Structure formats: C-alpha cells, structure tokens
Amino acid sequence: MRTRPLKVALLGCGVVGSEVARIMTTHADDLAARIGAPVELAGVAVRRPSRGREGIDPALVTTDATALVKRGDIDVVVEVIGGIEPARTLITTAFEHGASVVSANKALLAQDGAALHAAADGHGKDLYYEAAVAGAIPLIRPLRESLAGDKVNRVLGIVNGTTNFILDKMDSSGAGYQEALDEATALGYAEADPTADVEAFDAAAKAAILAGIAFHTRVRLDDVYREGMTEVTAADFGSAREMGCTIKLLAICERAADGGSVTARVHPAMIPLTHPLASVRGAYNAVFVESDAAGQLMFYGPGAGGAPTASAVLGDLVAVCRNRLSGATGPGESAYAALPVSPMGDVVTRYHISLDVADKPGVLAQVATVFAEHGVSIDTVRQQGRQDSDGEASLVVVTHRASDASLTGTVEALRKLDTVRGVASIMRVEGE
C-alpha cells in the first residue's frame, strides 16, 4: 500500500458533506485498504465558518473555495454545494489544477454536463456523479458500465422521495395535496420552499442525466418535458383505484420504436398496481430499466438523505482514487449516438380523461365523435349522474395509446362542445 495519502477537498459541509467527512474519518482504514492508499481530508470549503462541525478540524475549514481547489496538491474535489455557480467554475478550476471531481450536483450536470465532461477529458481527469440521481441507489454506474454492452430502451422511475411521500400519503390515507405536503414538511422530507420537488424540476434534471447515459445522447434539462403534481387530487386517486392503479410522479426516458429518436419527460401518471413501481412507498425511490439483453431490471432504495447520498459519494471517491493510483481514468461522456430528442407532442401513451358534462341523451355520442375525428381510439368509457348537481354528470374516458398532440387537439375540441361543462382532469396511464 502506498503510504502518501491522496488528498481530498470537500466543497460544502451541509447534510451530505458532513456525512462524507464523517465516513471518511470513521472508515479511514477500510477506505485505505480498498483504495490502496490512505485518503486525507485536506480542506473543507463552507459559507459560514463559525458554525461548529463535529469531527472536523477547524484548521481545515475555509471560506475560500477557489483557493482550495487551486492548491495543486489536491487529488480529488468532492462538490456537494449544489446550484450552478460557483459550482461550475469551481469544478472546471479543479480540473485545470490537476484534480478529479466527484459531484452530487444534478442541476449543473443536467444543464452543463457536456461542457464539464469536455473539461475533464481535456485535462485527463475523472468526473463521477453517482449521487446526482437517486441517492444511495447504484444507478449511474450500472447504466454507464454494467449495461455498456447492452441496448437500453426505456428507463421508468420514481426519482424524487418528497413527491413519492406526498402521493403515497394521499393514496393511503385519502389526504388532500396540501395536507400531505404539510406532513412531508413537518417530517423533514420537504423543504420550506418545495417548488423544486413538487413542480418536478428536481426529477427533470435527473431524467436528463439518465436519458443521456442510457441512450448515449446529449439530453439537456431543456429537452425534458416537465409537469408538476400540485394539481393531483383525491378524486384522481379514486379514479385510479377504479382502474386498479395508483398515481406516481414518474421520470420516463424512452427510445422510439424505430430507434431513431428519444424522449424524456416527467409528470404524474396512473400506474397499474401490478407494476413493481406501484409498491414503492414513502420517500423511497425506484427505477425500472428495460434493455434488449438484460430484460427488465429494477433498482430500489433510499433516494435522498445525508448518509445514503454520502454512500454514493464515497463509492465514487473510492473509484476515482483507484484510477488516480493506476494513472487511468474511468468512463467519460458517451454521446456517440447523437439521437434527436422528440417533443412531447410525439409521445404516445394512454390517457384517462374526466369530463363534466350535461346529463342528457346524446352526450356520449358527441364526445365519442370528437375522439374519432382526432384519431384517438377509446378503450373504456363510464358515465355517472350526480345527485348533488343540476343536470350534470361525470364522464370518464380511457383511451388506447395516442400521441400527446392528438390528445391535446381532442381536448381543445371537447371544450367547445355545449354539452361539456369542463375538463376535470387529464392523467396519463403508464407502465403497461
């Protein structure tokens, strides 16, 4: 074993960063044995140095992150500060001064992953980011390495624990959205401002990363269709149960049937109770991968939290340090396929549409005609009068597979019918 330690700079010492430092200290001997050399925490960049950090030598703490990554003796920079800047500049500066990088920054990787990979390659350094998607769940490395010889066709998953907790609570207890969100906040699953989670910005960034790796194509955050889950209601869950389904916020990355394009999207969807993802409860994550040779694979586990995310960071740290000792680098960006990313209008799936209509003869025929005129085939339809309303009924239509564009045209035409009082909800049906 080499006796000279590999030096690690830690950018950020919050929930994740503090766990990274703790594990590096408490498991130092094991890490050294696995790597082939000891690892040394050489500096910790923070914004508020006055805050006490148990187990970290105060002499290592600095507010000058730029000076830390420019030292020249740093082997690996671990970036867990998040956001776009200063993280982007610090990472590229680390490459320029001889360090490899381990990051958990999903937003930055989804936006500028290609540029970061190019910077790493240009300086002969590693860029690893297992912790950027699904916390402790090994997912990036299986897609990037274990399935490198296979053809991945679809990645379907729950990649945000906060939204899964909220939807699970609504399903299991009948709670409304706000009630479930309040409980998630009280338990620490949701931030004070939950927008990034509930409006699916977080999941969309992860979908961009997954699609890029799975399909060997550059997929940016702007390429991902995003729809939040704030409009999901208890009534939607009631409709889902009638179909033998539940509702999940899903990240879906697909290769077109002809193999000529890909799509990436995040939105709430009904999913059959028989699908493995339907049983994912609480704040857990799970990702379902479908490929030609391996078939169907499912990855499941805690998708967030200090210790689980730190586990993924340390796994990358071990890999990068091993590469450092051997003088090699791990796999970089693979974007050779360069497939176009199709717009959401081209996506084909099933739909569940709930309409408020006049309770009188002929309404169903009018609605069916509109669907037919737009080339959307109906699978099932159910109409039920309302005792508490004056001449209104609920009409629920479930389609066969149709494009998003054709469904949008259908709904626009339905709104123009005098007999249609409103569109109560539209929900995609996935996982079949």
Coordinates of N, CA and C in Angstrom, one line a residue, residues 172-250:
S172 N -52.9 6.4 0.5 CA -53.1 5.5 1.6 C -54.1 6.1 2.6
S173 N -54.1 7.4 2.8 CA -54.9 8.0 3.8 C -56.1 8.8 3.3
G174 N -56.1 9.1 2.0 CA -57.2 9.9 1.5 C -56.9 11.4 1.7
A175 N -55.7 11.8 2.2 CA -55.4 13.2 2.4 C -55.4 14.0 1.2
G176 N -55.7 15.3 1.3 CA -55.5 16.2 0.1 C -54.1 16.5 -0.1
Y177 N -53.8 17.2 -1.2 CA -52.4 17.5 -1.5 C -51.8 18.4 -0.4
Q178 N -52.4 19.5 0.0 CA -51.8 20.4 1.0 C -51.6 19.7 2.3
E179 N -52.5 18.9 2.7 CA -52.4 18.1 4.0 C -51.1 17.2 3.9
A180 N -51.0 16.5 2.8 CA -49.9 15.6 2.7 C -48.6 16.4 2.6
L181 N -48.6 17.5 1.9 CA -47.4 18.3 1.8 C -47.0 18.9 3.2
D182 N -47.9 19.3 4.0 CA -47.7 19.8 5.4 C -47.0 18.7 6.2
E183 N -47.5 17.5 6.1 CA -46.9 16.4 6.8 C -45.4 16.1 6.3
A184 N -45.2 16.1 5.0 CA -43.9 15.9 4.5 C -42.9 17.0 5.0
T185 N -43.4 18.2 5.1 CA -42.6 19.3 5.6 C -42.3 19.1 7.1
A186 N -43.3 18.7 7.8 CA -43.1 18.5 9.3 C -42.0 17.4 9.6
L187 N -42.0 16.4 8.7 CA -41.1 15.3 8.9 C -39.7 15.5 8.3
G188 N -39.6 16.7 7.6 CA -38.3 17.0 7.0 C -38.1 16.4 5.6
Y189 N -39.1 15.9 5.0 CA -39.0 15.3 3.6 C -39.1 16.5 2.6
A190 N -39.8 17.5 2.9 CA -40.0 18.6 2.0 C -39.3 19.9 2.5
E191 N -38.7 20.7 1.6 CA -38.1 21.9 2.0 C -39.1 22.9 2.4
A192 N -38.7 24.0 3.0 CA -39.6 25.1 3.3 C -40.2 25.6 2.0
D193 N -39.4 25.7 0.9 CA -40.0 26.0 -0.4 C -39.9 24.7 -1.2
P194 N -41.0 24.0 -1.4 CA -40.9 22.7 -2.1 C -41.0 22.7 -3.6
T195 N -40.9 23.9 -4.2 CA -41.1 24.1 -5.6 C -40.3 23.1 -6.4
A196 N -39.0 23.0 -6.2 CA -38.1 22.2 -7.0 C -38.6 20.7 -7.0
D197 N -39.2 20.3 -5.9 CA -39.7 18.9 -5.9 C -41.1 18.8 -6.5
V198 N -42.1 19.5 -6.0 CA -43.4 19.3 -6.4 C -43.7 19.8 -7.8
E199 N -42.9 20.7 -8.3 CA -43.1 21.1 -9.7 C -42.2 20.4 -10.6
A200 N -41.5 19.4 -10.1 CA -40.7 18.4 -10.9 C -39.4 18.9 -11.5
F201 N -38.9 20.0 -11.0 CA -37.6 20.5 -11.5 C -36.5 19.5 -11.2
D202 N -36.5 19.0 -9.9 CA -35.6 18.1 -9.5 C -35.6 16.8 -10.3
A203 N -36.8 16.2 -10.5 CA -36.9 15.0 -11.2 C -36.5 15.2 -12.7
A204 N -36.8 16.3 -13.2 CA -36.5 16.6 -14.7 C -35.0 16.6 -14.9
A205 N -34.2 17.2 -13.9 CA -32.8 17.2 -14.0 C -32.2 15.8 -14.0
K206 N -32.8 14.9 -13.1 CA -32.4 13.6 -13.1 C -32.7 12.8 -14.3
A207 N -33.9 13.1 -14.9 CA -34.3 12.4 -16.1 C -33.3 12.8 -17.3
A208 N -32.9 14.0 -17.3 CA -31.9 14.4 -18.4 C -30.6 13.6 -18.2
I209 N -30.1 13.5 -17.0 CA -28.9 12.7 -16.8 C -29.1 11.3 -17.2
L210 N -30.2 10.7 -16.8 CA -30.4 9.2 -17.1 C -30.6 9.0 -18.5
A211 N -31.3 9.9 -19.2 CA -31.5 9.7 -20.7 C -30.2 9.8 -21.4
G212 N -29.4 10.8 -21.0 CA -28.1 11.0 -21.7 C -27.2 9.7 -21.6
I213 N -27.2 9.1 -20.4 CA -26.3 7.9 -20.2 C -27.0 6.7 -20.9
A214 N -28.3 6.5 -20.7 CA -28.9 5.3 -21.3 C -28.9 5.3 -22.8
F215 N -29.0 6.4 -23.4 CA -29.2 6.4 -24.9 C -27.9 7.0 -25.6
H216 N -26.8 7.2 -24.9 CA -25.6 7.7 -25.5 C -25.9 9.0 -26.3
T217 N -26.6 9.9 -25.8 CA -27.1 11.1 -26.5 C -27.1 12.2 -25.5
R218 N -26.7 13.4 -25.9 CA -26.8 14.6 -25.0 C -28.2 15.0 -24.9
V219 N -28.7 14.9 -23.6 CA -30.0 15.4 -23.3 C -29.9 16.4 -22.2
R220 N -30.3 17.7 -22.5 CA -30.2 18.8 -21.5 C -31.6 18.9 -20.8
L221 N -31.5 19.7 -19.7 CA -32.7 19.9 -18.9 C -33.8 20.5 -19.8
D222 N -33.5 21.4 -20.7 CA -34.5 22.0 -21.6 C -35.2 21.0 -22.5
D223 N -34.6 19.8 -22.7 CA -35.2 18.8 -23.6 C -36.2 18.0 -22.8
V224 N -36.3 18.1 -21.5 CA -37.2 17.3 -20.7 C -38.5 17.9 -20.5
Y225 N -39.6 17.3 -20.9 CA -41.0 17.8 -20.6 C -41.2 17.6 -19.1
R226 N -41.7 18.7 -18.5 CA -41.9 18.7 -17.1 C -43.3 19.1 -16.7
E227 N -43.9 18.3 -15.8 CA -45.3 18.7 -15.3 C -45.3 18.3 -13.9
G228 N -45.6 19.2 -13.0 CA -45.6 19.0 -11.6 C -46.9 18.2 -11.1
M229 N -46.9 18.0 -9.8 CA -48.0 17.2 -9.3 C -48.9 17.9 -8.3
T230 N -48.9 19.3 -8.3 CA -49.7 20.0 -7.4 C -51.2 20.0 -7.7
E231 N -51.6 19.6 -9.0 CA -53.0 19.5 -9.3 C -53.6 18.2 -9.1
V232 N -52.8 17.2 -8.6 CA -53.4 15.9 -8.4 C -54.3 15.9 -7.2
T233 N -55.5 15.3 -7.3 CA -56.5 15.4 -6.2 C -56.9 14.0 -5.7
A234 N -57.6 14.1 -4.6 CA -58.1 12.8 -4.0 C -59.1 12.1 -5.0
A235 N -59.8 12.9 -5.8 CA -60.7 12.4 -6.9 C -59.9 11.6 -7.9
D236 N -58.7 12.1 -8.2 CA -57.8 11.4 -9.2 C -57.4 10.0 -8.7
F237 N -57.1 10.0 -7.4 CA -56.8 8.7 -6.8 C -58.0 7.7 -6.7
G238 N -59.2 8.3 -6.6 CA -60.4 7.5 -6.6 C -60.5 6.9 -8.0
S239 N -60.3 7.7 -9.0 CA -60.4 7.2 -10.4 C -59.3 6.1 -10.7
A240 N -58.1 6.3 -10.1 CA -57.1 5.4 -10.3 C -57.4 4.0 -9.7
R241 N -58.0 4.1 -8.5 CA -58.3 2.8 -7.8 C -59.4 2.1 -8.6
E242 N -60.3 2.8 -9.2 CA -61.3 2.1 -10.0 C -60.7 1.4 -11.2
M243 N -59.5 1.8 -11.6 CA -58.8 1.2 -12.8 C -57.8 0.2 -12.3
G244 N -57.7 0.0 -11.0 CA -56.6 -0.9 -10.5 C -55.3 -0.3 -10.5
C245 N -55.2 1.0 -10.3 CA -54.0 1.8 -10.5 C -53.7 2.6 -9.2
T246 N -52.5 3.2 -9.1 CA -52.2 4.3 -8.2 C -51.5 5.4 -9.1
I247 N -51.1 6.5 -8.4 CA -50.6 7.6 -9.1 C -49.2 7.9 -8.6
K248 N -48.2 8.0 -9.5 CA -46.8 8.3 -9.1 C -46.3 9.4 -10.0
L249 N -45.4 10.2 -9.5 CA -44.7 11.2 -10.4 C -43.5 10.4 -11.0
L250 N -43.5 10.2 -12.3 CA -42.6 9.4 -13.0 C -41.6 10.2 -13.9

